[in-house]
Coordinates of C-alpha atoms in Angstrom, one line a residue:
M850 CA -0.5 45.9 -8.0
A851 CA 2.7 48.3 -9.0
S852 CA 5.8 47.3 -10.4
S853 CA 8.5 48.8 -8.4
F854 CA 10.5 48.8 -11.9
R855 CA 10.5 51.3 -13.9
K856 CA 12.9 52.6 -17.0
R857 CA 15.5 55.0 -16.0
H858 CA 15.8 58.4 -16.6
V859 CA 11.8 59.3 -16.9
P860 CA 10.4 61.1 -14.4
V861 CA 7.3 59.9 -12.5
R862 CA 4.3 62.1 -11.6
S863 CA 2.5 62.5 -8.3
G864 CA 0.0 59.8 -9.2
G865 CA 2.5 57.6 -9.8
L866 CA 1.6 57.3 -13.5
V867 CA 4.6 57.2 -16.1
S868 CA 5.5 60.0 -18.3
S869 CA 7.5 60.5 -21.3
E870 CA 10.1 62.8 -21.1
P871 CA 9.3 65.9 -24.0
K872 CA 12.6 65.1 -26.5
L873 CA 15.1 68.2 -26.4
A874 CA 15.3 69.5 -30.5
K875 CA 19.2 69.3 -31.9
Q876 CA 20.7 72.4 -32.4
E877 CA 21.6 72.8 -36.3
L878 CA 25.0 73.5 -36.7
P879 CA 26.6 75.6 -40.1
K880 CA 27.9 74.0 -42.7
G881 CA 31.6 72.7 -42.1
V882 CA 31.4 72.8 -38.0
R883 CA 31.0 69.8 -35.6
P884 CA 31.3 70.1 -31.3
S885 CA 34.9 68.3 -30.6
P886 CA 34.6 65.1 -28.5
I887 CA 36.8 66.9 -25.5
D888 CA 34.0 69.4 -24.3
G889 CA 31.4 69.9 -27.6
R890 CA 32.5 73.4 -28.8
S891 CA 32.5 74.3 -32.4
T892 CA 35.1 73.1 -34.6
T893 CA 36.1 73.9 -38.0
S894 CA 38.4 71.8 -40.5
T895 CA 41.9 73.2 -41.7
G896 CA 40.9 71.4 -44.7
T897 CA 44.1 68.7 -43.9
R898 CA 42.7 65.8 -42.1
S899 CA 46.2 65.2 -40.6
L900 CA 46.2 68.7 -38.8
D901 CA 42.8 68.2 -38.0
G902 CA 44.3 65.3 -35.9
L903 CA 46.5 67.4 -33.8
L904 CA 45.3 70.4 -32.6
A905 CA 44.5 69.3 -28.7
G906 CA 42.7 66.7 -29.8
H907 CA 39.3 68.9 -30.4
A908 CA 39.1 67.3 -34.4
G909 CA 39.8 70.8 -35.4
L910 CA 40.5 74.3 -35.3
A911 CA 37.8 75.1 -33.2
L912 CA 36.4 78.4 -33.9
G913 CA 37.3 81.8 -31.6
T914 CA 41.1 80.8 -32.6
S915 CA 43.9 81.8 -34.3
L916 CA 46.6 79.6 -35.9
L917 CA 50.4 81.1 -36.7
V918 CA 52.2 78.6 -39.3
E919 CA 56.1 79.2 -39.5
E920 CA 58.3 78.7 -41.7
S921 CA 62.0 78.7 -42.5
G922 CA 63.5 78.5 -46.2
T923 CA 62.5 79.3 -49.5
T924 CA 59.9 76.6 -49.8
D925 CA 56.1 77.0 -49.6
F926 CA 54.6 74.2 -48.0
S927 CA 53.2 76.6 -45.0
G928 CA 51.1 78.2 -48.4
S929 CA 49.8 74.6 -49.1
L930 CA 48.5 74.9 -46.1
L931 CA 46.8 77.6 -46.2
R932 CA 45.6 77.4 -49.9
Y933 CA 43.6 73.7 -48.3
Y934 CA 42.5 75.8 -45.3
A935 CA 40.8 78.5 -47.7
S936 CA 39.8 75.9 -50.4
E937 CA 37.7 73.9 -47.5
G938 CA 36.3 77.2 -46.0
V939 CA 34.9 77.8 -50.2
V940 CA 33.3 75.1 -50.5
Q941 CA 31.8 75.2 -47.1
G942 CA 30.1 77.8 -47.8
H943 CA 32.3 79.8 -45.2
H944 CA 33.2 83.6 -45.7
V945 CA 36.6 83.4 -46.9
H946 CA 39.1 87.3 -46.1
V947 CA 42.9 87.3 -47.1
L948 CA 45.2 90.0 -46.6
G949 CA 48.0 91.1 -48.8
V950 CA 47.3 89.6 -52.2
N951 CA 44.7 89.6 -54.9
E952 CA 43.0 87.9 -57.0
V953 CA 45.3 85.9 -58.6
W954 CA 46.4 83.6 -55.3
G955 CA 42.6 82.8 -55.1
R956 CA 42.6 81.2 -58.6
D957 CA 45.6 78.7 -56.8
L958 CA 43.6 76.8 -54.8
P959 CA 43.3 73.1 -55.0
G960 CA 40.5 71.0 -56.5
L961 CA 38.5 69.0 -54.9
V962 CA 39.4 65.2 -56.1
E963 CA 36.7 63.7 -57.5
A964 CA 34.2 60.4 -55.8
V965 CA 36.8 56.7 -56.5
S966 CA 34.9 54.6 -58.5
R967 CA 34.2 51.0 -57.6
K968 CA 35.7 49.4 -60.5
T969 CA 38.5 51.3 -60.7
A970 CA 39.5 52.1 -57.2
P971 CA 42.3 50.2 -55.9
V972 CA 42.3 47.6 -52.8
E973 CA 43.2 50.5 -49.9
V974 CA 40.4 52.9 -50.6
L975 CA 37.6 49.8 -51.0
N976 CA 38.4 48.7 -48.0
E977 CA 38.4 51.8 -45.7
R978 CA 35.5 52.8 -47.3
V979 CA 33.5 49.4 -46.7
L980 CA 34.6 49.9 -43.0
S981 CA 33.4 53.1 -43.0
G982 CA 30.3 52.7 -44.8
T983 CA 30.7 55.1 -47.6
I984 CA 29.5 52.3 -50.0
E985 CA 27.2 53.3 -52.5
G986 CA 24.3 51.2 -53.8
N987 CA 23.0 47.6 -52.2
E988 CA 25.2 45.2 -53.6
P989 CA 27.7 43.1 -51.9
A990 CA 31.3 43.9 -52.8
N991 CA 33.6 42.5 -55.1
S992 CA 35.4 39.3 -53.6
G993 CA 38.2 39.8 -55.8
A994 CA 39.0 43.1 -55.0
I995 CA 38.7 42.9 -51.3
G996 CA 38.3 40.2 -48.5
A997 CA 36.0 37.7 -47.2
G998 CA 36.1 39.7 -44.0
T999 CA 35.6 42.4 -45.6
K1000 CA 32.7 41.1 -48.1
Q1001 CA 30.6 40.4 -44.9
V1002 CA 30.4 43.7 -43.6
A1003 CA 29.3 45.4 -47.3
D1004 CA 26.6 42.4 -47.3
G1005 CA 25.4 43.5 -43.8
S1006 CA 24.2 39.5 -43.6
G1007 CA 21.5 40.1 -45.5
S1008 CA 20.3 43.7 -44.2
G1009 CA 20.6 46.7 -46.5
A1010 CA 24.4 48.1 -47.0
G1011 CA 22.7 51.5 -45.1
E1012 CA 22.1 50.1 -42.0
K1013 CA 24.6 50.5 -39.4
M1014 CA 26.2 48.4 -37.3
K1015 CA 25.1 48.1 -33.9
I1016 CA 27.9 48.9 -31.1
A1017 CA 28.3 50.0 -27.8
W1018 CA 27.0 53.7 -27.7
R1019 CA 30.3 54.7 -25.7
Y1020 CA 32.2 53.6 -29.1
E1021 CA 29.8 55.0 -31.0
R1022 CA 31.3 58.3 -32.2
L1023 CA 35.1 57.2 -31.7
G1024 CA 35.5 57.1 -35.7
E1025 CA 34.3 60.1 -36.5
F1026 CA 37.4 62.0 -35.0
G1027 CA 40.7 62.0 -35.7
P1028 CA 43.3 61.6 -38.7
K1029 CA 42.2 58.1 -39.5
G1030 CA 38.2 58.4 -38.8
P1031 CA 35.9 59.8 -42.0
S1032 CA 35.7 63.5 -42.3
T1033 CA 31.8 63.9 -41.3
S1034 CA 30.5 65.4 -39.3
S1035 CA 26.9 64.4 -37.0
S1036 CA 24.7 65.4 -39.4
G1037 CA 26.4 63.2 -41.7
A1038 CA 27.6 65.9 -43.8
V1039 CA 31.3 65.6 -44.8
F1040 CA 33.6 67.9 -42.6
C1041 CA 37.0 68.0 -44.1
H1042 CA 37.1 67.3 -48.0
D1043 CA 39.4 65.9 -50.4
F1044 CA 41.5 67.7 -52.5
D1045 CA 44.1 67.3 -55.4
L1046 CA 46.5 69.9 -56.3
S1047 CA 46.9 69.5 -59.9
K1048 CA 43.1 70.5 -60.0
R1049 CA 42.1 74.3 -59.9
L1050 CA 39.0 75.3 -57.7
V1051 CA 36.6 77.0 -59.4
L1052 CA 34.9 80.2 -57.6
P1053 CA 30.8 80.3 -56.9
S1054 CA 29.2 83.6 -58.5
P1055 CA 28.9 85.5 -56.2
S1056 CA 31.6 84.3 -54.4
L1057 CA 32.6 84.5 -50.8
M1058 CA 35.9 85.5 -51.3
Y1059 CA 37.2 88.4 -50.3
F1060 CA 41.0 90.3 -51.3
V1061 CA 42.1 93.2 -49.3
P1062 CA 45.8 93.1 -51.1
S1063 CA 48.4 95.6 -49.8
A1064 CA 48.0 99.1 -50.2
T1065 CA 51.5 100.1 -50.1
K1066 CA 54.2 99.1 -52.1
P1067 CA 57.4 98.7 -51.3
D1068 CA 59.7 102.2 -51.6
F1069 CA 62.6 101.5 -53.5
E1070 CA 63.3 105.2 -54.0
F1071 CA 63.8 105.0 -50.1
R1072 CA 61.0 108.1 -49.8
G1073 CA 60.6 109.0 -46.3
G1074 CA 57.3 109.5 -44.5
S1075 CA 54.8 107.7 -46.5
T1076 CA 51.9 108.6 -46.8
S1077 CA 49.7 105.7 -48.2
A1078 CA 46.4 103.9 -45.7
S1079 CA 48.4 100.7 -43.9
P1080 CA 46.6 97.4 -45.1
F1081 CA 46.6 96.5 -41.5
N1082 CA 44.1 99.3 -41.2
T1083 CA 42.0 99.0 -44.3
F1084 CA 41.5 95.2 -43.6
L1085 CA 40.3 95.2 -40.1
N1086 CA 37.7 97.5 -41.3
H1087 CA 36.5 95.3 -44.0
L1088 CA 36.7 92.5 -41.2
I1089 CA 34.4 94.6 -38.4
T1090 CA 31.8 95.8 -41.6
H1091 CA 31.0 92.1 -43.0
L1092 CA 30.9 91.0 -39.5
S1093 CA 28.9 93.1 -38.1
A1094 CA 26.2 93.0 -41.2
S1095 CA 26.3 88.7 -41.6
P1096 CA 23.8 87.0 -39.7
S1097 CA 25.1 84.8 -36.5
T1098 CA 25.7 81.8 -38.1
A1099 CA 28.1 82.4 -40.6
L1100 CA 31.6 81.8 -40.0
H1101 CA 34.3 83.7 -41.0
R1102 CA 38.1 82.4 -42.1
V1103 CA 40.6 85.1 -42.3
V1104 CA 43.6 83.9 -44.7
I1105 CA 47.2 85.5 -44.2
P1106 CA 50.1 84.2 -46.4
N1107 CA 53.4 85.6 -46.1
L1108 CA 52.7 88.3 -43.4
L1109 CA 55.8 90.8 -43.7
S1110 CA 57.3 89.3 -47.1
P1111 CA 58.6 92.1 -48.4
A1112 CA 57.1 91.2 -52.0
L1113 CA 53.7 92.4 -50.1
Y1114 CA 54.4 94.8 -47.4
S1115 CA 56.6 98.0 -47.0
S1116 CA 59.3 98.4 -44.8
E1117 CA 57.0 101.0 -42.6
V1118 CA 54.1 97.7 -42.0
S1119 CA 57.5 96.0 -40.6
R1120 CA 57.5 98.1 -37.6
P1121 CA 56.6 96.4 -34.8
E1122 CA 54.6 99.0 -33.4
S1123 CA 52.5 98.4 -37.0
V1124 CA 51.9 94.6 -36.8
L1125 CA 51.9 94.3 -33.5
Q1126 CA 48.4 96.5 -33.2
F1127 CA 46.8 94.8 -36.0
L1128 CA 47.8 91.3 -34.2
H1129 CA 46.3 92.4 -31.0
A1130 CA 43.5 94.1 -32.8
L1131 CA 42.8 90.4 -34.3
R1132 CA 43.0 88.7 -31.9
A1133 CA 40.2 91.1 -30.5
L1134 CA 38.1 90.3 -33.6
V1135 CA 38.4 86.7 -32.9
R1136 CA 37.5 87.0 -29.1
K1137 CA 34.5 88.7 -29.5
Y1138 CA 33.4 86.6 -32.6
S1139 CA 33.9 83.0 -31.1
T1140 CA 31.3 81.5 -32.9
Q1141 CA 32.1 82.4 -36.0
L1142 CA 35.4 83.5 -36.7
T1143 CA 39.3 81.6 -37.5
A1144 CA 42.5 82.9 -38.2
M1145 CA 45.0 81.5 -40.5
I1146 CA 48.8 83.0 -40.7
T1147 CA 51.9 82.1 -42.3
L1148 CA 55.4 83.8 -41.3
P1149 CA 58.6 83.5 -43.4
L1150 CA 61.1 82.2 -40.1
T1151 CA 64.2 83.1 -42.8
L1152 CA 63.7 86.7 -42.5
Y1153 CA 62.0 86.7 -38.8
P1154 CA 63.8 83.7 -37.1
R1155 CA 62.2 83.3 -33.7
S1156 CA 65.4 84.6 -31.8
T1157 CA 64.3 87.8 -32.1
G1158 CA 61.3 89.8 -30.0
L1159 CA 59.3 90.8 -32.8
T1160 CA 58.8 87.0 -34.0
R1161 CA 57.8 86.0 -30.3
W1162 CA 55.4 88.8 -29.7
M1163 CA 53.6 87.4 -32.5
E1164 CA 53.4 84.0 -31.2
L1165 CA 52.1 84.9 -27.8
L1166 CA 49.4 86.9 -30.1
N1167 CA 48.0 83.7 -31.7
D1168 CA 46.5 80.7 -29.4
G1169 CA 48.3 78.0 -32.1
V1170 CA 52.0 78.1 -33.3
L1171 CA 53.6 75.3 -35.7
E1172 CA 56.6 75.7 -37.6
L1173 CA 57.9 73.9 -40.6
A1174 CA 61.3 72.6 -41.0
P1175 CA 61.6 71.4 -44.9
F1176 CA 64.5 69.0 -45.4
P1177 CA 67.4 69.9 -48.0
S1178 CA 66.4 69.4 -51.7
T1179 CA 70.3 67.3 -51.1
A1180 CA 69.0 64.8 -48.4
I1181 CA 65.2 64.4 -50.4
A1182 CA 67.1 63.5 -53.8
A1183 CA 69.2 61.0 -52.3
K1184 CA 69.7 57.8 -53.5
S1185 CA 68.2 55.0 -50.9
T1186 CA 68.1 51.0 -51.4
P1187 CA 64.0 50.5 -51.6
G1188 CA 62.7 48.1 -48.7
A1189 CA 59.3 46.9 -47.4
S1190 CA 59.1 50.0 -45.4
T1191 CA 59.8 52.1 -48.1
V1192 CA 58.5 50.4 -50.9
H1193 CA 54.5 52.4 -50.3
E1194 CA 55.7 55.1 -48.4
E1195 CA 56.7 58.6 -49.5
L1196 CA 59.6 60.2 -48.2
P1197 CA 58.9 62.8 -45.8
Q1198 CA 60.0 66.1 -46.5
G1199 CA 60.4 68.0 -43.5
M1200 CA 60.0 68.3 -39.7
L1201 CA 57.1 70.2 -37.8
K1202 CA 57.2 71.7 -34.7
I1203 CA 54.4 72.3 -32.4
H1204 CA 55.4 75.1 -30.0
R1205 CA 51.8 76.0 -29.0
L1206 CA 48.4 74.1 -29.9
P1207 CA 44.7 76.2 -29.2
I1208 CA 42.3 75.4 -26.6
F1209 CA 44.7 72.7 -24.2
H1210 CA 43.3 73.2 -21.3
E1211 CA 42.8 70.3 -18.4
K1212 CA 40.1 68.9 -20.1
G1213 CA 41.7 67.3 -22.6
G1214 CA 44.7 68.0 -25.4
G1215 CA 45.4 65.1 -27.2
G1216 CA 48.7 63.7 -26.5
G1217 CA 49.9 60.1 -26.9
E1218 CA 48.6 57.7 -29.6
T1219 CA 45.7 60.5 -30.9
S1220 CA 47.6 63.3 -31.7
G1221 CA 51.3 63.0 -31.9
H1222 CA 52.4 65.6 -29.9
G1223 CA 55.6 65.1 -28.1
D1224 CA 56.6 62.7 -30.7
D1225 CA 58.4 63.8 -33.4
L1226 CA 56.3 64.4 -36.5
A1227 CA 57.2 64.4 -40.3
F1228 CA 55.0 65.8 -42.9
T1229 CA 54.9 64.6 -46.7
L1230 CA 53.0 66.4 -49.4
S1231 CA 52.0 65.1 -52.2
R1232 CA 49.7 65.8 -55.3
R1233 CA 46.1 63.8 -54.2
K1234 CA 46.8 63.0 -50.5
G1235 CA 47.6 66.9 -50.0
L1236 CA 49.7 67.4 -47.0
V1237 CA 50.1 64.3 -44.5
I1238 CA 51.6 65.1 -40.8
K1239 CA 52.8 62.0 -39.1
P1240 CA 55.7 60.5 -36.4
F1241 CA 59.4 60.5 -38.0
S1242 CA 61.0 57.2 -37.7
L1243 CA 64.2 56.0 -40.0
P1244 CA 63.5 53.3 -42.1
P1245 CA 66.2 50.2 -41.0
V1246 CA 69.6 50.4 -43.0
E1247 CA 69.7 47.9 -45.8
G1248 CA 72.3 46.9 -48.2
D1249 CA 75.1 46.7 -45.5
S1250 CA 76.0 43.7 -45.3
E1251 CA 79.4 44.4 -45.5
A1252 CA 79.3 46.3 -42.4
Q1253 CA 77.8 44.4 -40.5
Q1254 CA 80.2 41.4 -41.6
G1255 CA 83.4 43.6 -40.9
G1256 CA 82.9 43.7 -37.2
L1257 CA 82.9 39.8 -37.2
E1258 CA 87.1 40.0 -38.2
H1259 CA 89.9 40.1 -36.7
D1260 CA 93.4 39.9 -36.9
H1261 CA 93.9 36.5 -37.7
G1262 CA 90.7 36.5 -40.7
K1263 CA 87.3 35.9 -39.9
A1264 CA 85.5 35.0 -36.9
T1265 CA 84.1 31.5 -36.5
K1266 CA 82.1 30.1 -34.7
V1267 CA 84.0 29.1 -31.8
D1268 CA 85.4 32.8 -31.4
I1269 CA 81.4 34.0 -31.0
E1270 CA 80.7 31.8 -28.7
F1271 CA 80.8 32.9 -25.5

């Protein structure tokens, strides 16, 4: 007698025999690419974990989009973001195209952070790596360095350290995305690397990093009618040539530092009809090669403030717009009393404003606790941690006991218990 119970999602043939459904072969993604947790579109890392977690919940920069990073003042935090973006592309084997500068800019790319040893690693690093299952070897973790609770996770209760803990399938991939999860893709490859600003990245030979310096020099003699070719046209031709010649699986990154800076571009190039045509053409290339190309551009707001029409048009021609507002140097070096909330935390060096995020649609877009969009965000740049973006909060005022006690005094002296009680 045939049973009326059968396994779900298994088709039944006409004769009543159950046939196993053939498994579909997984499509291998290029190196440095993983699907978005919202809609499955391909994303790549910007080289900064906290920035990946802010990009509309996609846990990375979606392919076929561009990001404009604006910065006011004389600092170069946006340049550090751009170098992390370029370094990540070099490590992942992507084609990196840089406009406006020469090879000297590429020699200042930050190098990779060395692997943390278990003997010399801090307690916080060991705890994070044990919980994420990335400690090498089958030995149990040292109970003196980590707690007893994490030791059980590392030991696996008699099983090998490489065995994956079984949890509900719907929560299995939650740790992959977001700024706090391990930056690995579903294939096990590293999605976002850690870089050290004190080290320098050694470019491979042959290198896939191309530089198209500015062909026009600043006209200090104020001659009219410059006959030299525009660097924008040269760069567009360079991009079209490499994109058409490369296979469909090759990824390309466009890096444009300090767009329209007088140190790199002449006054002729800074005209609206020139730069806007270039951004229109670059946007068309990004849309045409939507599975291969991403772009990141930095703009000095001190020279081109957001109140001008040119800057607003440049923002409209990019998918995402971020603004870095560094604190004055006097505010960073201000004397503060160390307390429990500031002993293990670095002081913020500026504020981050999100004007627009790429691929912000009805299927998602972050927000809330996952991305921090809508909150006051601050950033901190350090040597090993890189640029860290987190919600901004003022620490409690400490050491101001005189001001607190001053409110309890009146004309007849200090307030007594009778005066305080209602």
